[in-house]
JSON list of C-alpha atoms in Angstrom, two decimals:
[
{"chain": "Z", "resi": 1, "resn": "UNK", "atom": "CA", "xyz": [-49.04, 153.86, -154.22]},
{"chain": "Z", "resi": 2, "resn": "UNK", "atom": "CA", "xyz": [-49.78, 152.14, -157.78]},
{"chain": "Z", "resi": 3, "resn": "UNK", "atom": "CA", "xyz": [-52.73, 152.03, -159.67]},
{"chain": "Z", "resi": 4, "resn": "UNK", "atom": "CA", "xyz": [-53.68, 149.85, -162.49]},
{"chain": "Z", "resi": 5, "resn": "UNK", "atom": "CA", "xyz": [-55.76, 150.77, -164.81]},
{"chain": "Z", "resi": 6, "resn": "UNK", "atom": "CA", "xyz": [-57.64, 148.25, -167.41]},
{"chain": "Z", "resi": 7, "resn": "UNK", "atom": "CA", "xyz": [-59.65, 149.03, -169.80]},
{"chain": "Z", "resi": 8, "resn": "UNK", "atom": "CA", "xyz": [-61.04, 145.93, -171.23]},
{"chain": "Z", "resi": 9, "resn": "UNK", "atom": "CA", "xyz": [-64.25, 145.03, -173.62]},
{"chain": "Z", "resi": 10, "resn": "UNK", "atom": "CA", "xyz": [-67.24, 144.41, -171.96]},
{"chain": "Z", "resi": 11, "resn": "UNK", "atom": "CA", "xyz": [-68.52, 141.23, -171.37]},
{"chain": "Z", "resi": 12, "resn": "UNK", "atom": "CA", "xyz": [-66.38, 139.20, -168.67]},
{"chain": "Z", "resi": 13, "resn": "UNK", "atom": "CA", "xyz": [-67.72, 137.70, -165.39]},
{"chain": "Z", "resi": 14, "resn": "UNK", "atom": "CA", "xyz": [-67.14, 139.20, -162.49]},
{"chain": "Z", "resi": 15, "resn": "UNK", "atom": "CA", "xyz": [-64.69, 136.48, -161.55]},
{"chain": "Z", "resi": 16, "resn": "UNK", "atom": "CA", "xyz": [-62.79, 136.87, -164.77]},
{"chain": "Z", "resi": 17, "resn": "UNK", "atom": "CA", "xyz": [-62.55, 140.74, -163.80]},
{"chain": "Z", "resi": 18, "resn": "UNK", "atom": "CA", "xyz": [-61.91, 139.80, -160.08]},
{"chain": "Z", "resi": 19, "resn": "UNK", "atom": "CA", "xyz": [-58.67, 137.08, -161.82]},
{"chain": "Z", "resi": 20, "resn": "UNK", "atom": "CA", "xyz": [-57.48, 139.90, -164.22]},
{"chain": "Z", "resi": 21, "resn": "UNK", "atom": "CA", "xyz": [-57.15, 142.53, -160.97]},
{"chain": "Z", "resi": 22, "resn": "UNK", "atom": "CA", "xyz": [-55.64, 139.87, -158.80]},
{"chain": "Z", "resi": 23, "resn": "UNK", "atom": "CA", "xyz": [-53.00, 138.72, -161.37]},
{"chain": "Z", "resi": 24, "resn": "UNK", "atom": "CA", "xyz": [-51.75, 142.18, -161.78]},
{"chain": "Z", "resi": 25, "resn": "UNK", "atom": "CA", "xyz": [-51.99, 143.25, -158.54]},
{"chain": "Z", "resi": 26, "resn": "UNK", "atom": "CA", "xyz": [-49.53, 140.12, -157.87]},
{"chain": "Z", "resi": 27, "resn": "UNK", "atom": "CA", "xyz": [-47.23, 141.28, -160.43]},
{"chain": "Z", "resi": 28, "resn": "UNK", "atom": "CA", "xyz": [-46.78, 144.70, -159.62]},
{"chain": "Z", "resi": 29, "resn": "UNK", "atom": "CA", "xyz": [-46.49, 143.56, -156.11]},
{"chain": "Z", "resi": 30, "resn": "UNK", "atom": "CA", "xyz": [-43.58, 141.43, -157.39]},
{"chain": "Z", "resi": 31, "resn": "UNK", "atom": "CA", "xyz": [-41.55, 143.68, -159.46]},
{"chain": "Z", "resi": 32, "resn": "UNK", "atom": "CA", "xyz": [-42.42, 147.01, -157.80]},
{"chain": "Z", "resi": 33, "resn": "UNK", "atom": "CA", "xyz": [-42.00, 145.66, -154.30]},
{"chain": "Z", "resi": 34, "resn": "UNK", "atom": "CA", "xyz": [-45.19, 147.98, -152.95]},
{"chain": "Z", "resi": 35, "resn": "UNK", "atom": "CA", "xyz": [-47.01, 146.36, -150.82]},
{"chain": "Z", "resi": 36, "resn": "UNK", "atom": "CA", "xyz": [-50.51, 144.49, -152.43]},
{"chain": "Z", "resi": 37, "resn": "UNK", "atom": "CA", "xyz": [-52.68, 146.43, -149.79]},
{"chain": "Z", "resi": 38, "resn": "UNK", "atom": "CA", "xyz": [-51.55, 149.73, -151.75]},
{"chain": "Z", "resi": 39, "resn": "UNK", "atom": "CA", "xyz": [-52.12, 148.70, -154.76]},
{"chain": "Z", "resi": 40, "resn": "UNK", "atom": "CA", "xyz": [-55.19, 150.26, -155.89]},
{"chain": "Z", "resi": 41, "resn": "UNK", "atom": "CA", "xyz": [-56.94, 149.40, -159.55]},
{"chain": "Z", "resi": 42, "resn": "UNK", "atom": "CA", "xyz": [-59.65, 150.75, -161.98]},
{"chain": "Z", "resi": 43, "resn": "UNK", "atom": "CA", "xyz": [-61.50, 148.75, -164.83]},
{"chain": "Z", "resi": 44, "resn": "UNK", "atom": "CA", "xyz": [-63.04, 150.40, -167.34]},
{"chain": "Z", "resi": 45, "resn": "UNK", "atom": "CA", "xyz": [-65.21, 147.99, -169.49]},
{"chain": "Z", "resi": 46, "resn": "UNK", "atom": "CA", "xyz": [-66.01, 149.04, -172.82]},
{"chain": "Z", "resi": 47, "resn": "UNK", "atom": "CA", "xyz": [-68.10, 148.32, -176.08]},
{"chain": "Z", "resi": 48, "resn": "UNK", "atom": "CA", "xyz": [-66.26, 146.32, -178.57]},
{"chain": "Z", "resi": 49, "resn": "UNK", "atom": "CA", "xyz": [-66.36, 148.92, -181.34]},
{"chain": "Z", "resi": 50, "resn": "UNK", "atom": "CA", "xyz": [-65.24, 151.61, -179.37]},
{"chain": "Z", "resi": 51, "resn": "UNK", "atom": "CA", "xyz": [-61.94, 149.62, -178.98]},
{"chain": "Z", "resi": 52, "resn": "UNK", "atom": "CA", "xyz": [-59.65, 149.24, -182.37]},
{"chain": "Z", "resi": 53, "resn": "UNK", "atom": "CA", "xyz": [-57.03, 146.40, -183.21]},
{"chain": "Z", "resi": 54, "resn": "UNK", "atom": "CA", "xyz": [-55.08, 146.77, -186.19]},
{"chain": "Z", "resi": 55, "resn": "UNK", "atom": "CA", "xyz": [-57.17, 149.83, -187.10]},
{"chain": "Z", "resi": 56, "resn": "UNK", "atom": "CA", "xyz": [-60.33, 148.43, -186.85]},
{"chain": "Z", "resi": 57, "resn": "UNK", "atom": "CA", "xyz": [-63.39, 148.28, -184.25]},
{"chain": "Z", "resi": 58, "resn": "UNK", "atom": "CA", "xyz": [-63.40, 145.19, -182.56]},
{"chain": "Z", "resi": 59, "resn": "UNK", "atom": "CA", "xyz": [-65.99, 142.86, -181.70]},
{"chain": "Z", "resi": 60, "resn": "UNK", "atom": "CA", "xyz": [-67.83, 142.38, -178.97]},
{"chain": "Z", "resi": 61, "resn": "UNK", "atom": "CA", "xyz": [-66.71, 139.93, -176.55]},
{"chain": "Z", "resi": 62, "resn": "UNK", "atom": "CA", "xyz": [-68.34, 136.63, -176.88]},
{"chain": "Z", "resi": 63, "resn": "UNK", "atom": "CA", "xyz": [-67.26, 134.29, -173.92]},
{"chain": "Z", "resi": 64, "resn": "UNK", "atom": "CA", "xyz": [-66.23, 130.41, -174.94]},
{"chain": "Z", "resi": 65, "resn": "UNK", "atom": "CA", "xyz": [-66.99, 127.84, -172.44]},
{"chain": "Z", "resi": 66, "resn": "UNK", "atom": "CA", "xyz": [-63.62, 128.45, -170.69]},
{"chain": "Z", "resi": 67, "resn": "UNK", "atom": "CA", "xyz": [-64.02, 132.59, -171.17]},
{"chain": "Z", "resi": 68, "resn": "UNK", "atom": "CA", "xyz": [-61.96, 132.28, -173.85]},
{"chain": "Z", "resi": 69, "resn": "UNK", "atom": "CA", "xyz": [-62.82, 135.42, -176.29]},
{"chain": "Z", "resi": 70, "resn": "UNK", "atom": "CA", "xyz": [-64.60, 133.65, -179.17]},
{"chain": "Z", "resi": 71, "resn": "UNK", "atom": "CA", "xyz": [-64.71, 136.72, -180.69]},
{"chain": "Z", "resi": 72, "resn": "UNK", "atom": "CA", "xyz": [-61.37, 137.41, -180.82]},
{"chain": "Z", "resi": 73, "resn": "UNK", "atom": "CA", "xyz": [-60.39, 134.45, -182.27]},
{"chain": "Z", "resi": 74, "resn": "UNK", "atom": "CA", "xyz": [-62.33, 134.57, -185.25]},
{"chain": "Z", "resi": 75, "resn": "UNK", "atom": "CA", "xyz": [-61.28, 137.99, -185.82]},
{"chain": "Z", "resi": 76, "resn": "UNK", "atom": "CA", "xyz": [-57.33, 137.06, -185.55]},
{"chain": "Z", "resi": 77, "resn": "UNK", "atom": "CA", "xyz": [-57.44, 133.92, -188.02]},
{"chain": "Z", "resi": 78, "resn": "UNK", "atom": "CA", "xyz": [-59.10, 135.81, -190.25]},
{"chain": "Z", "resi": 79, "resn": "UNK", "atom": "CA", "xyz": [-56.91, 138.39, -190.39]},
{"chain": "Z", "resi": 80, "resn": "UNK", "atom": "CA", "xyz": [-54.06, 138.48, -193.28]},
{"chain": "Z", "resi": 81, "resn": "UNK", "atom": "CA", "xyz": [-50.66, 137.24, -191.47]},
{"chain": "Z", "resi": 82, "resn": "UNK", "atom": "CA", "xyz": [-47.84, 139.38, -191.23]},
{"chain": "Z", "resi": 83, "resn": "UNK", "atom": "CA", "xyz": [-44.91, 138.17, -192.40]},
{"chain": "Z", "resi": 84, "resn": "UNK", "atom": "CA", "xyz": [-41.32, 140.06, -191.21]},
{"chain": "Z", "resi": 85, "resn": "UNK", "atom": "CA", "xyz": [-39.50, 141.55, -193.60]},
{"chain": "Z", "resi": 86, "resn": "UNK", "atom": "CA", "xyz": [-36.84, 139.21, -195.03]},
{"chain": "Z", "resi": 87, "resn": "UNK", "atom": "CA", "xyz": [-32.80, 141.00, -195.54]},
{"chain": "Z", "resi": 88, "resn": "UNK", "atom": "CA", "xyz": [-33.28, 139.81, -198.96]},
{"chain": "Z", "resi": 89, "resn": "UNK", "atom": "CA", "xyz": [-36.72, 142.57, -199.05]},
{"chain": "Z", "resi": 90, "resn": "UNK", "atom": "CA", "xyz": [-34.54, 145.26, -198.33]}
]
């Protein structure tokens, strides 16, 4: 019997949280061939800063119009690109 787990930042709907669990209930359905009524799932929503990206805390979620992660965003354009390391660099 599989269980998802998701830990997630705080701050979705309930009917985001309900899309997210149905969506990968679907797809572990699909590739593990369980059946969905075994599939169980836990989501553990927390702060923003006690969740890191590229080493550092990350915001708090703040929802868009569409629940798009505003917060996010802002965070990832501001952050330096990486750039792949050219043959040439080596």
């Amino acid at each position: 019997m599989p269980i998802i787990q998701a830990d997630i930042r705080r701050g979705r709907s309930a009917r985001q949280r309900d899309e997210l669990i149905s969506e990968l209930t679907r797809i572990v359905h699909e590739v593990s061939g369980a059946p969905a009524e075994t599939i169980s799932a836990v989501v553990r929503e927390l702060p923003g800063p006690a969740t890191y990206e590229a080493g550092a805390p990350s915001p708090e979620y703040a929802p868009g119009p569409d629940g798009t992660d505003l917060a996010a965003l802002t965070e990832l354009a501001a952050r330096p690109q990486a750039h792949p390391q050219s043959d040439a660099d080596a």
